[in-house]
Amino acid sequence: CKLFVHGLAFSTSKETLEGHYKMYGKVKEAVVLVDKKGNSKGYGFVTFDNATSALEAAKDPKKRIDNRVTHCNLAFKGNPKKFAMNQSGGSQALSPKQRENANDRRLFVHSLAWKTDDESLADVFREYGELQEAVVIRDKKTGKSKGYGFVTFKYSESAQQALAEPNKKIDGRQTHCNYACERSNISGGGNNTPNNHNSNDSRSQINSPNSAIGSSSNLHGNT
């Protein structure tokens, strides 16, 4: 009887959330999750008094609330933060073929803090829409972060919203994101797009969170 709603505007209140969903049936509770400072995390839950209402609301997962396109899904027991990635069958990584077919939904994020992990990366980007994958690339031998990663959304509109402001602060560090399929063009590397984040080439290009995407010398200087 519960829906998970994400992609909420930071200004959306539980009253606004309830007001939007009560058209589908009696709402027992509407909650917007907030951080320790009381700021919205961009997602929440709506609980109906019967399953029929929840199923009716979930038929059209995209809903505009406070001038922002949000998404809803039937909730499940477990960590709500991991819902967006787990709802399609677990936390398994996407296959190379799936990544290749996600060019308009897949973002490359660089200048990450060394401490940033998959979950903190996902936390920042899930406010824009449902995620299929969020991964920080790590050194195979040491397991240490290489300072960059990839985020794959379920919908291309979500990726476009995330790119509206390409500079994002994650774990106290200013990061930058762009379409993963555009990296080779930006660095002057021709048409070989590093869509597979296991690629040795993509890993060797950027070895530090201090690297800048705007210069090919910065991309290839730390080999």
C-alpha atoms as a PDB file:
ATOM      1  CA  CYS A   1       0.000   0.000   0.000  1.00  0.00           C
ATOM      2  CA  LYS A   2       3.074   2.246  -0.045  1.00  0.00           C
ATOM      3  CA  LEU A   3       4.701   4.144  -2.906  1.00  0.00           C
ATOM      4  CA  PHE A   4       8.283   5.386  -3.094  1.00  0.00           C
ATOM      5  CA  VAL A   5       8.368   8.834  -4.743  1.00  0.00           C
ATOM      6  CA  HIS A   6      11.657  10.340  -5.918  1.00  0.00           C
ATOM      7  CA  GLY A   7      12.858  13.292  -7.956  1.00  0.00           C
ATOM      8  CA  LEU A   8      10.955  15.669  -5.677  1.00  0.00           C
ATOM      9  CA  ALA A   9      11.701  19.373  -5.665  1.00  0.00           C
ATOM     10  CA  PHE A  10      13.455  20.433  -2.469  1.00  0.00           C
ATOM     11  CA  SER A  11      10.515  22.754  -1.779  1.00  0.00           C
ATOM     12  CA  THR A  12       7.897  19.977  -1.888  1.00  0.00           C
ATOM     13  CA  SER A  13       6.282  19.385   1.516  1.00  0.00           C
ATOM     14  CA  LYS A  14       4.467  16.325   2.816  1.00  0.00           C
ATOM     15  CA  GLU A  15       1.210  18.278   2.524  1.00  0.00           C
ATOM     16  CA  THR A  16       1.851  18.958  -1.171  1.00  0.00           C
ATOM     17  CA  LEU A  17       2.779  15.325  -1.726  1.00  0.00           C
ATOM     18  CA  GLU A  18      -0.381  14.115  -0.016  1.00  0.00           C
ATOM     19  CA  GLY A  19      -2.507  16.623  -1.908  1.00  0.00           C
ATOM     20  CA  HIS A  20      -1.271  15.300  -5.239  1.00  0.00           C
ATOM     21  CA  TYR A  21      -1.802  11.610  -4.462  1.00  0.00           C
ATOM     22  CA  LYS A  22      -5.134  11.765  -2.636  1.00  0.00           C
ATOM     23  CA  MET A  23      -6.885  11.850  -6.022  1.00  0.00           C
ATOM     24  CA  TYR A  24      -6.104   8.128  -6.270  1.00  0.00           C
ATOM     25  CA  GLY A  25      -7.610   7.221  -2.902  1.00  0.00           C
ATOM     26  CA  LYS A  26      -7.398   7.809   0.842  1.00  0.00           C
ATOM     27  CA  VAL A  27      -3.841   8.613   1.902  1.00  0.00           C
ATOM     28  CA  LYS A  28      -2.900   7.340   5.357  1.00  0.00           C
ATOM     29  CA  GLU A  29       0.484   9.051   5.394  1.00  0.00           C
ATOM     30  CA  ALA A  30       2.763  11.150   3.188  1.00  0.00           C
ATOM     31  CA  VAL A  31       6.374  11.644   4.199  1.00  0.00           C
ATOM     32  CA  VAL A  32       9.240  13.633   2.648  1.00  0.00           C
ATOM     33  CA  LEU A  33      12.607  12.438   3.951  1.00  0.00           C
ATOM     34  CA  VAL A  34      14.946  15.133   5.254  1.00  0.00           C
ATOM     35  CA  ASP A  35      18.587  15.254   6.343  1.00  0.00           C
ATOM     36  CA  LYS A  36      19.923  16.231   9.770  1.00  0.00           C
ATOM     37  CA  LYS A  37      19.572  19.904   8.884  1.00  0.00           C
ATOM     38  CA  GLY A  38      15.926  19.471   7.934  1.00  0.00           C
ATOM     39  CA  ASN A  39      16.503  19.814   4.196  1.00  0.00           C
ATOM     40  CA  SER A  40      14.592  17.556   1.830  1.00  0.00           C
ATOM     41  CA  LYS A  41      16.506  14.622   0.352  1.00  0.00           C
ATOM     42  CA  GLY A  42      14.336  14.731  -2.770  1.00  0.00           C
ATOM     43  CA  TYR A  43      12.313  11.594  -2.103  1.00  0.00           C
ATOM     44  CA  GLY A  44       9.609  10.254   0.185  1.00  0.00           C
ATOM     45  CA  PHE A  45       6.733   7.806   0.674  1.00  0.00           C
ATOM     46  CA  VAL A  46       2.986   7.844   0.228  1.00  0.00           C
ATOM     47  CA  THR A  47       0.931   5.219   2.066  1.00  0.00           C
ATOM     48  CA  PHE A  48      -2.624   4.448   0.933  1.00  0.00           C
ATOM     49  CA  ASP A  49      -5.254   2.664   2.991  1.00  0.00           C
ATOM     50  CA  ASN A  50      -5.635   0.012   0.280  1.00  0.00           C
ATOM     51  CA  ALA A  51      -3.539  -1.611  -2.432  1.00  0.00           C
ATOM     52  CA  THR A  52      -5.966  -0.690  -5.215  1.00  0.00           C
ATOM     53  CA  SER A  53      -5.268   3.026  -4.770  1.00  0.00           C
ATOM     54  CA  ALA A  54      -1.519   2.463  -4.726  1.00  0.00           C
ATOM     55  CA  LEU A  55      -1.638   0.378  -7.907  1.00  0.00           C
ATOM     56  CA  GLU A  56      -3.781   3.005  -9.636  1.00  0.00           C
ATOM     57  CA  ALA A  57      -1.306   5.753  -8.720  1.00  0.00           C
ATOM     58  CA  ALA A  58       1.630   3.646  -9.913  1.00  0.00           C
ATOM     59  CA  LYS A  59       0.125   3.091 -13.383  1.00  0.00           C
ATOM     60  CA  ASP A  60       1.551   6.420 -14.484  1.00  0.00           C
ATOM     61  CA  PRO A  61       4.887   6.678 -12.625  1.00  0.00           C
ATOM     62  CA  LYS A  62       5.720  10.159 -13.952  1.00  0.00           C
ATOM     63  CA  LYS A  63       3.912  12.957 -12.139  1.00  0.00           C
ATOM     64  CA  ARG A  64       4.573  16.701 -12.126  1.00  0.00           C
ATOM     65  CA  ILE A  65       4.717  18.071  -8.591  1.00  0.00           C
ATOM     66  CA  ASP A  66       5.772  21.656  -7.875  1.00  0.00           C
ATOM     67  CA  ASN A  67       6.803  22.059 -11.536  1.00  0.00           C
ATOM     68  CA  ARG A  68       9.150  19.076 -11.370  1.00  0.00           C
ATOM     69  CA  VAL A  69       8.743  15.671 -13.026  1.00  0.00           C
ATOM     70  CA  THR A  70       8.820  13.015 -10.305  1.00  0.00           C
ATOM     71  CA  HIS A  71       8.657   9.225 -10.432  1.00  0.00           C
ATOM     72  CA  CYS A  72       6.870   6.756  -8.188  1.00  0.00           C
ATOM     73  CA  ASN A  73       7.123   3.004  -7.700  1.00  0.00           C
ATOM     74  CA  LEU A  74       5.609   0.462  -5.348  1.00  0.00           C
ATOM     75  CA  ALA A  75       7.828   0.476  -2.272  1.00  0.00           C
ATOM     76  CA  PHE A  76       9.385  -2.548  -0.661  1.00  0.00           C
ATOM     77  CA  LYS A  77      10.978  -3.446   2.656  1.00  0.00           C
ATOM     78  CA  GLY A  78      14.601  -2.420   2.965  1.00  0.00           C
ATOM     79  CA  ASN A  79      16.818   0.607   2.588  1.00  0.00           C
ATOM     80  CA  PRO A  80      14.841   3.289   0.702  1.00  0.00           C
ATOM     81  CA  LYS A  81      18.079   4.883  -0.558  1.00  0.00           C
ATOM     82  CA  LYS A  82      18.854   1.781  -2.599  1.00  0.00           C
ATOM     83  CA  PHE A  83      15.354   1.359  -3.977  1.00  0.00           C
ATOM     84  CA  ALA A  84      15.912   2.992  -7.328  1.00  0.00           C
ATOM     85  CA  MET A  85      18.783   0.686  -8.213  1.00  0.00           C
ATOM     86  CA  ASN A  86      17.467  -2.472  -6.526  1.00  0.00           C
ATOM     87  CA  GLN A  87      13.913  -2.375  -7.841  1.00  0.00           C
ATOM     88  CA  SER A  88      14.952  -3.851 -11.188  1.00  0.00           C
ATOM     89  CA  GLY A  89      16.361  -6.990  -9.651  1.00  0.00           C
ATOM     90  CA  GLY A  90      19.235  -6.224  -7.304  1.00  0.00           C
ATOM     91  CA  SER A  91      22.376  -4.164  -7.305  1.00  0.00           C
ATOM     92  CA  GLN A  92      24.135  -5.983 -10.142  1.00  0.00           C
ATOM     93  CA  ALA A  93      26.131  -3.748 -12.445  1.00  0.00           C
ATOM     94  CA  LEU A  94      24.853  -3.070 -15.932  1.00  0.00           C
ATOM     95  CA  SER A  95      26.320  -5.144 -18.726  1.00  0.00           C
ATOM     96  CA  PRO A  96      28.559  -3.496 -21.365  1.00  0.00           C
ATOM     97  CA  LYS A  97      25.707  -3.819 -23.876  1.00  0.00           C
ATOM     98  CA  GLN A  98      23.269  -2.110 -21.506  1.00  0.00           C
ATOM     99  CA  ARG A  99      25.718   0.748 -21.022  1.00  0.00           C
ATOM    100  CA  GLU A 100      26.186   1.068 -24.766  1.00  0.00           C
ATOM    101  CA  ASN A 101      22.420   1.449 -25.171  1.00  0.00           C
ATOM    102  CA  ALA A 102      22.245   4.094 -22.433  1.00  0.00           C
ATOM    103  CA  ASN A 103      24.188   6.905 -24.139  1.00  0.00           C
ATOM    104  CA  ASP A 104      21.440   9.461 -23.569  1.00  0.00           C
ATOM    105  CA  ARG A 105      20.970   8.388 -19.946  1.00  0.00           C
ATOM    106  CA  ARG A 106      24.553   7.816 -18.781  1.00  0.00           C
ATOM    107  CA  LEU A 107      26.705  10.512 -17.188  1.00  0.00           C
ATOM    108  CA  PHE A 108      30.433  10.684 -16.507  1.00  0.00           C
ATOM    109  CA  VAL A 109      31.229  12.344 -13.166  1.00  0.00           C
ATOM    110  CA  HIS A 110      34.778  13.465 -12.390  1.00  0.00           C
ATOM    111  CA  SER A 111      36.771  15.327  -9.727  1.00  0.00           C
ATOM    112  CA  LEU A 112      35.219  13.131  -7.024  1.00  0.00           C
ATOM    113  CA  ALA A 113      36.613  13.197  -3.499  1.00  0.00           C
ATOM    114  CA  TRP A 114      38.655  10.103  -2.642  1.00  0.00           C
ATOM    115  CA  LYS A 115      36.122   9.192   0.065  1.00  0.00           C
ATOM    116  CA  THR A 116      33.104   9.293  -2.265  1.00  0.00           C
ATOM    117  CA  ASP A 117      31.576   5.839  -2.744  1.00  0.00           C
ATOM    118  CA  ASP A 118      28.781   4.426  -4.913  1.00  0.00           C
ATOM    119  CA  GLU A 119      26.080   5.259  -2.385  1.00  0.00           C
ATOM    120  CA  SER A 120      27.062   8.899  -1.802  1.00  0.00           C
ATOM    121  CA  LEU A 121      27.309   9.355  -5.582  1.00  0.00           C
ATOM    122  CA  ALA A 122      23.819   7.901  -5.994  1.00  0.00           C
ATOM    123  CA  ASP A 123      22.446  10.082  -3.184  1.00  0.00           C
ATOM    124  CA  VAL A 124      23.242  13.251  -5.105  1.00  0.00           C
ATOM    125  CA  PHE A 125      21.919  12.122  -8.489  1.00  0.00           C
ATOM    126  CA  ARG A 126      18.786  10.203  -7.516  1.00  0.00           C
ATOM    127  CA  GLU A 127      17.019  13.479  -6.800  1.00  0.00           C
ATOM    128  CA  TYR A 128      16.819  13.918 -10.590  1.00  0.00           C
ATOM    129  CA  GLY A 129      15.207  10.545 -11.284  1.00  0.00           C
ATOM    130  CA  GLU A 130      15.379   6.791 -11.019  1.00  0.00           C
ATOM    131  CA  LEU A 131      18.863   5.305 -11.218  1.00  0.00           C
ATOM    132  CA  GLN A 132      19.936   2.046 -12.807  1.00  0.00           C
ATOM    133  CA  GLU A 133      23.556   2.308 -11.746  1.00  0.00           C
ATOM    134  CA  ALA A 134      25.920   4.571  -9.823  1.00  0.00           C
ATOM    135  CA  VAL A 135      29.535   3.458  -9.626  1.00  0.00           C
ATOM    136  CA  VAL A 136      32.852   4.985  -8.565  1.00  0.00           C
ATOM    137  CA  ILE A 137      35.754   3.554 -10.577  1.00  0.00           C
ATOM    138  CA  ARG A 138      38.455   2.010  -8.394  1.00  0.00           C
ATOM    139  CA  ASP A 139      41.971   0.695  -8.874  1.00  0.00           C
ATOM    140  CA  LYS A 140      41.849  -3.088  -9.280  1.00  0.00           C
ATOM    141  CA  LYS A 141      44.893  -3.669  -7.072  1.00  0.00           C
ATOM    142  CA  THR A 142      44.393  -1.171  -4.253  1.00  0.00           C
ATOM    143  CA  GLY A 143      40.621  -0.665  -4.350  1.00  0.00           C
ATOM    144  CA  LYS A 144      41.154   3.085  -4.054  1.00  0.00           C
ATOM    145  CA  SER A 145      38.954   5.517  -5.953  1.00  0.00           C
ATOM    146  CA  LYS A 146      40.306   6.915  -9.213  1.00  0.00           C
ATOM    147  CA  GLY A 147      38.361  10.131  -8.656  1.00  0.00           C
ATOM    148  CA  TYR A 148      35.623   9.577 -11.230  1.00  0.00           C
ATOM    149  CA  GLY A 149      32.587   7.412 -11.909  1.00  0.00           C
ATOM    150  CA  PHE A 150      29.405   6.896 -13.899  1.00  0.00           C
ATOM    151  CA  VAL A 151      25.709   7.395 -13.227  1.00  0.00           C
ATOM    152  CA  THR A 152      23.038   5.767 -15.406  1.00  0.00           C
ATOM    153  CA  PHE A 153      19.431   6.924 -15.199  1.00  0.00           C
ATOM    154  CA  LYS A 154      16.375   4.943 -16.241  1.00  0.00           C
ATOM    155  CA  TYR A 155      14.989   7.882 -18.217  1.00  0.00           C
ATOM    156  CA  SER A 156      16.818  10.309 -20.504  1.00  0.00           C
ATOM    157  CA  GLU A 157      14.776  13.224 -19.096  1.00  0.00           C
ATOM    158  CA  SER A 158      16.374  12.604 -15.706  1.00  0.00           C
ATOM    159  CA  ALA A 159      19.861  12.832 -17.207  1.00  0.00           C
ATOM    160  CA  GLN A 160      18.929  16.099 -18.896  1.00  0.00           C
ATOM    161  CA  GLN A 161      17.708  17.521 -15.577  1.00  0.00           C
ATOM    162  CA  ALA A 162      20.933  16.475 -13.857  1.00  0.00           C
ATOM    163  CA  LEU A 163      22.986  18.199 -16.569  1.00  0.00           C
ATOM    164  CA  ALA A 164      21.108  21.471 -16.170  1.00  0.00           C
ATOM    165  CA  GLU A 165      23.659  22.159 -13.425  1.00  0.00           C
ATOM    166  CA  PRO A 166      26.798  20.152 -14.294  1.00  0.00           C
ATOM    167  CA  ASN A 167      28.747  21.308 -11.233  1.00  0.00           C
ATOM    168  CA  LYS A 168      27.649  19.515  -8.077  1.00  0.00           C
ATOM    169  CA  LYS A 169      29.138  19.400  -4.593  1.00  0.00           C
ATOM    170  CA  ILE A 170      29.585  15.809  -3.404  1.00  0.00           C
ATOM    171  CA  ASP A 171      31.157  15.006  -0.041  1.00  0.00           C
ATOM    172  CA  GLY A 172      32.306  18.611   0.242  1.00  0.00           C
ATOM    173  CA  ARG A 173      34.056  18.651  -3.134  1.00  0.00           C
ATOM    174  CA  GLN A 174      33.043  20.435  -6.345  1.00  0.00           C
ATOM    175  CA  THR A 175      32.530  17.851  -9.107  1.00  0.00           C
ATOM    176  CA  HIS A 176      31.540  18.035 -12.764  1.00  0.00           C
ATOM    177  CA  CYS A 177      29.345  15.808 -14.917  1.00  0.00           C
ATOM    178  CA  ASN A 178      28.600  15.433 -18.623  1.00  0.00           C
ATOM    179  CA  TYR A 179      27.285  12.759 -20.976  1.00  0.00           C
ATOM    180  CA  ALA A 180      29.592   9.739 -20.878  1.00  0.00           C
ATOM    181  CA  CYS A 181      29.356   9.323 -24.652  1.00  0.00           C
ATOM    182  CA  GLU A 182      30.803  12.832 -25.189  1.00  0.00           C
ATOM    183  CA  ARG A 183      34.070  12.298 -23.325  1.00  0.00           C
ATOM    184  CA  SER A 184      36.109  11.311 -26.369  1.00  0.00           C
ATOM    185  CA  ASN A 185      34.951  14.381 -28.282  1.00  0.00           C
ATOM    186  CA  ILE A 186      35.728  16.720 -25.391  1.00  0.00           C
ATOM    187  CA  SER A 187      39.230  15.332 -24.933  1.00  0.00           C
ATOM    188  CA  GLY A 188      39.938  15.348 -28.665  1.00  0.00           C
ATOM    189  CA  GLY A 189      40.164  11.587 -28.726  1.00  0.00           C
ATOM    190  CA  GLY A 190      38.148  10.929 -31.872  1.00  0.00           C
ATOM    191  CA  ASN A 191      35.121   8.679 -31.999  1.00  0.00           C
ATOM    192  CA  ASN A 192      36.161   5.948 -29.593  1.00  0.00           C
ATOM    193  CA  THR A 193      33.651   6.430 -26.811  1.00  0.00           C
ATOM    194  CA  PRO A 194      34.515   4.861 -23.423  1.00  0.00           C
ATOM    195  CA  ASN A 195      31.029   3.559 -22.690  1.00  0.00           C
ATOM    196  CA  ASN A 196      32.332   0.620 -20.687  1.00  0.00           C
ATOM    197  CA  HIS A 197      33.564   1.832 -17.322  1.00  0.00           C
ATOM    198  CA  ASN A 198      35.890  -1.167 -17.107  1.00  0.00           C
ATOM    199  CA  SER A 199      37.860   0.189 -20.056  1.00  0.00           C
ATOM    200  CA  ASN A 200      41.594   0.502 -19.320  1.00  0.00           C
ATOM    201  CA  ASP A 201      41.698   3.587 -21.549  1.00  0.00           C
ATOM    202  CA  SER A 202      39.016   5.435 -19.614  1.00  0.00           C
ATOM    203  CA  ARG A 203      40.675   4.572 -16.337  1.00  0.00           C
ATOM    204  CA  SER A 204      44.100   5.757 -17.416  1.00  0.00           C
ATOM    205  CA  GLN A 205      42.843   9.102 -18.663  1.00  0.00           C
ATOM    206  CA  ILE A 206      41.900  10.575 -15.298  1.00  0.00           C
ATOM    207  CA  ASN A 207      43.770   9.496 -12.182  1.00  0.00           C
ATOM    208  CA  SER A 208      43.032  12.390  -9.832  1.00  0.00           C
ATOM    209  CA  PRO A 209      40.012  14.300  -8.532  1.00  0.00           C
ATOM    210  CA  ASN A 210      41.999  17.398  -9.483  1.00  0.00           C
ATOM    211  CA  SER A 211      41.891  16.551 -13.184  1.00  0.00           C
ATOM    212  CA  ALA A 212      40.016  18.916 -15.503  1.00  0.00           C
ATOM    213  CA  ILE A 213      37.894  17.702 -18.384  1.00  0.00           C
ATOM    214  CA  GLY A 214      38.489  20.803 -20.502  1.00  0.00           C
ATOM    215  CA  SER A 215      42.047  19.990 -21.566  1.00  0.00           C
ATOM    216  CA  SER A 216      43.427  16.971 -23.342  1.00  0.00           C
ATOM    217  CA  SER A 217      46.771  17.515 -21.615  1.00  0.00           C
ATOM    218  CA  ASN A 218      45.036  17.158 -18.257  1.00  0.00           C
ATOM    219  CA  LEU A 219      43.257  14.040 -19.408  1.00  0.00           C
ATOM    220  CA  HIS A 220      46.345  12.257 -20.648  1.00  0.00           C
ATOM    221  CA  GLY A 221      49.057  13.772 -18.484  1.00  0.00           C
ATOM    222  CA  ASN A 222      48.859  11.214 -15.645  1.00  0.00           C
ATOM    223  CA  THR A 223      49.385   7.902 -17.354  1.00  0.00           C
END
